[in-house]
mmCIF file of C-alpha atoms in Angstrom:
data_model
loop_
_atom_site.group_PDB
_atom_site.id
_atom_site.type_symbol
_atom_site.label_atom_id
_atom_site.label_comp_id
_atom_site.label_asym_id
_atom_site.label_seq_id
_atom_site.Cartn_x
_atom_site.Cartn_y
_atom_site.Cartn_z
ATOM 1 C CA MET A 14 -97.535 -141.112 -16.230
ATOM 2 C CA SER A 15 -99.642 -138.619 -17.864
ATOM 3 C CA VAL A 16 -102.804 -137.723 -17.179
ATOM 4 C CA ASN A 17 -104.868 -139.618 -19.902
ATOM 5 C CA GLU A 18 -102.923 -142.880 -18.238
ATOM 6 C CA ALA A 19 -104.154 -142.128 -14.524
ATOM 7 C CA GLY A 20 -107.627 -140.991 -15.945
ATOM 8 C CA ARG A 21 -107.700 -144.637 -17.567
ATOM 9 C CA LYS A 22 -106.703 -146.504 -14.731
ATOM 10 C CA GLY A 23 -109.141 -144.493 -12.909
ATOM 11 C CA GLY A 24 -111.492 -145.057 -14.667
ATOM 12 C CA GLU A 25 -110.912 -149.266 -14.532
ATOM 13 C CA ALA A 26 -110.780 -149.179 -11.044
ATOM 14 C CA THR A 27 -114.041 -147.649 -10.795
ATOM 15 C CA SER A 28 -115.697 -149.801 -13.637
ATOM 16 C CA GLN A 29 -114.254 -152.901 -11.557
ATOM 17 C CA SER A 30 -115.612 -151.719 -8.109
ATOM 18 C CA HIS A 31 -118.925 -150.938 -9.010
ATOM 19 C CA GLY A 32 -121.642 -152.764 -10.791
ATOM 20 C CA LYS A 33 -124.170 -152.185 -14.336
ATOM 21 C CA GLU A 34 -126.958 -150.252 -11.804
ATOM 22 C CA PHE A 35 -124.197 -147.508 -10.622
ATOM 23 C CA TYR A 36 -123.846 -146.469 -13.609
ATOM 24 C CA GLN A 37 -127.237 -147.087 -14.865
ATOM 25 C CA ASP A 38 -128.439 -144.689 -11.560
ATOM 26 C CA ILE A 39 -125.592 -142.047 -12.301
ATOM 27 C CA GLY A 40 -126.528 -141.855 -15.907
ATOM 28 C CA LYS A 41 -130.297 -141.658 -14.898
ATOM 29 C CA LYS A 42 -129.447 -138.833 -12.805
ATOM 30 C CA GLY A 43 -127.913 -137.094 -15.373
ATOM 31 C CA GLY A 44 -130.713 -136.602 -17.788
ATOM 32 C CA GLU A 45 -132.821 -135.832 -14.959
ATOM 33 C CA ALA A 46 -130.977 -132.950 -14.511
ATOM 34 C CA THR A 47 -130.175 -132.075 -18.058
ATOM 35 C CA SER A 48 -133.993 -132.523 -18.619
ATOM 36 C CA ASP A 49 -135.001 -129.920 -15.456
ATOM 37 C CA SER A 50 -132.310 -127.176 -16.805
ATOM 38 C CA HIS A 51 -133.114 -127.414 -20.077
ATOM 39 C CA GLY A 52 -136.570 -126.799 -22.105
ATOM 40 C CA LYS A 53 -138.666 -128.674 -24.828
ATOM 41 C CA GLU A 54 -136.652 -126.011 -27.417
ATOM 42 C CA PHE A 55 -132.911 -127.579 -26.416
ATOM 43 C CA TYR A 56 -134.252 -130.999 -27.336
ATOM 44 C CA GLN A 57 -136.485 -130.070 -30.274
ATOM 45 C CA ASP A 58 -132.839 -127.996 -31.730
ATOM 46 C CA ILE A 59 -130.736 -131.090 -30.813
ATOM 47 C CA GLY A 60 -132.559 -133.042 -32.684
ATOM 48 C CA LYS A 61 -132.935 -130.976 -35.719
ATOM 49 C CA GLN A 62 -129.503 -130.708 -35.589
ATOM 50 C CA GLY A 63 -128.491 -134.242 -35.712
ATOM 51 C CA GLY A 64 -131.123 -134.693 -38.104
ATOM 52 C CA GLU A 65 -129.660 -132.361 -40.489
ATOM 53 C CA ALA A 66 -125.824 -133.992 -39.755
ATOM 54 C CA THR A 67 -127.325 -137.246 -40.394
ATOM 55 C CA SER A 68 -128.583 -135.779 -43.921
ATOM 56 C CA ASP A 69 -125.479 -134.506 -45.034
ATOM 57 C CA SER A 70 -123.793 -137.329 -44.180
ATOM 58 C CA HIS A 71 -125.482 -139.579 -46.002
ATOM 59 C CA GLY A 72 -127.079 -140.304 -48.981
ATOM 60 C CA LYS A 73 -130.495 -141.226 -50.676
ATOM 61 C CA GLU A 74 -129.460 -144.864 -50.658
ATOM 62 C CA PHE A 75 -129.060 -144.604 -46.928
ATOM 63 C CA TYR A 76 -132.511 -143.863 -46.044
ATOM 64 C CA GLN A 77 -133.602 -146.589 -49.025
ATOM 65 C CA GLU A 78 -131.395 -149.526 -47.098
ATOM 66 C CA ILE A 79 -132.685 -148.556 -43.781
ATOM 67 C CA GLY A 80 -136.709 -147.868 -45.192
ATOM 68 C CA SER A 81 -136.441 -151.245 -46.936
ATOM 69 C CA LYS A 82 -135.340 -152.657 -43.406
ATOM 70 C CA GLY A 83 -137.532 -151.625 -41.647
ATOM 71 C CA GLY A 84 -140.206 -152.493 -43.837
ATOM 72 C CA GLN A 85 -138.888 -156.271 -43.660
ATOM 73 C CA ASN A 86 -138.491 -156.110 -40.041
ATOM 74 C CA SER A 87 -141.826 -154.613 -39.613
ATOM 75 C CA GLY A 88 -143.371 -158.443 -40.022
ATOM 76 C CA GLY A 89 -145.558 -156.721 -42.536
ATOM 77 C CA ASN A 90 -147.850 -155.564 -40.829
ATOM 78 C CA PHE A 91 -150.327 -154.869 -44.000
ATOM 79 C CA ALA A 92 -149.545 -157.486 -46.081
ATOM 80 C CA ASN A 93 -152.340 -159.725 -44.749
ATOM 81 C CA ASP A 94 -154.318 -156.437 -43.174
ATOM 82 C CA PRO A 95 -155.734 -154.050 -46.151
ATOM 83 C CA GLU A 96 -158.308 -152.884 -44.145
ATOM 84 C CA ARG A 97 -155.592 -151.776 -41.977
ATOM 85 C CA ALA A 98 -153.371 -150.782 -44.488
ATOM 86 C CA SER A 99 -156.327 -148.545 -45.974
ATOM 87 C CA GLU A 100 -157.109 -146.835 -42.459
ATOM 88 C CA ALA A 101 -152.954 -145.911 -42.250
ATOM 89 C CA GLY A 102 -153.086 -144.465 -45.467
ATOM 90 C CA ARG A 103 -156.299 -142.230 -44.951
ATOM 91 C CA LYS A 104 -154.926 -140.897 -41.698
ATOM 92 C CA GLY A 105 -151.151 -139.970 -43.148
ATOM 93 C CA GLY A 106 -153.438 -138.388 -46.111
ATOM 94 C CA GLN A 107 -155.240 -136.884 -43.797
ATOM 95 C CA ASN A 108 -152.067 -135.685 -41.540
ATOM 96 C CA SER A 109 -149.879 -134.744 -44.827
ATOM 97 C CA GLY A 110 -151.367 -131.060 -44.696
ATOM 98 C CA GLY A 111 -152.519 -132.767 -48.386
ATOM 99 C CA ASN A 112 -149.805 -132.423 -49.830
ATOM 100 C CA PHE A 113 -151.403 -133.734 -53.296
ATOM 101 C CA ALA A 114 -154.462 -132.237 -52.887
ATOM 102 C CA ASN A 115 -154.206 -129.484 -55.769
ATOM 103 C CA ASP A 116 -151.790 -132.272 -57.837
ATOM 104 C CA ARG A 117 -154.129 -135.426 -58.509
ATOM 105 C CA GLU A 118 -151.175 -136.528 -61.123
ATOM 106 C CA LYS A 119 -148.789 -136.472 -58.539
ATOM 107 C CA ALA A 120 -150.995 -138.304 -56.066
ATOM 108 C CA SER A 121 -152.237 -140.874 -58.497
ATOM 109 C CA GLU A 122 -147.782 -141.682 -59.505
ATOM 110 C CA ALA A 123 -147.434 -141.834 -55.242
ATOM 111 C CA GLY A 124 -149.895 -144.136 -55.205
ATOM 112 C CA ARG A 125 -148.882 -146.409 -57.765
ATOM 113 C CA LYS A 126 -145.178 -146.131 -56.576
ATOM 114 C CA GLY A 127 -146.760 -147.179 -53.229
ATOM 115 C CA GLY A 128 -148.215 -150.128 -54.135
ATOM 116 C CA GLU A 129 -145.344 -151.607 -56.483
ATOM 117 C CA ASN A 130 -143.225 -150.994 -53.428
ATOM 118 C CA SER A 131 -145.248 -152.613 -50.636
ATOM 119 C CA HIS A 132 -145.333 -155.685 -52.427
ATOM 120 C CA GLY A 133 -148.412 -156.422 -50.471
ATOM 121 C CA GLY A 134 -150.808 -155.915 -53.262
ATOM 122 C CA GLY A 135 -150.879 -159.362 -54.327
ATOM 123 C CA ARG A 136 -148.464 -158.078 -56.921
ATOM 124 C CA ARG A 137 -144.574 -159.780 -55.999
ATOM 125 C CA SER A 138 -141.759 -157.961 -58.389
#
């Protein structure tokens, strides 16, 4: 019997003798131990690496598709509440660091595109 076969058999036997709660508990303990031994920077670094790897392996179309799905699944949070949409846009603009502060044309274009893509402003494509 190979090492791989022995490991698989052992894993199957453990799986049959322990329930879901056992695996949840050891997973939680492992996560807590990792959290205790690594700082915030560790998680920031691995998150950044994962994001970069995803970005490298997926094209623009991937992000357009998941963005569209997310918008569809949000239930149209802003479609029936223009005041809430306006507030979110204002907060987003404030938090963006003023990317459009010195480029009114770019800001106008972005607003136009956002309005066209939102389908919530009374226009339907």
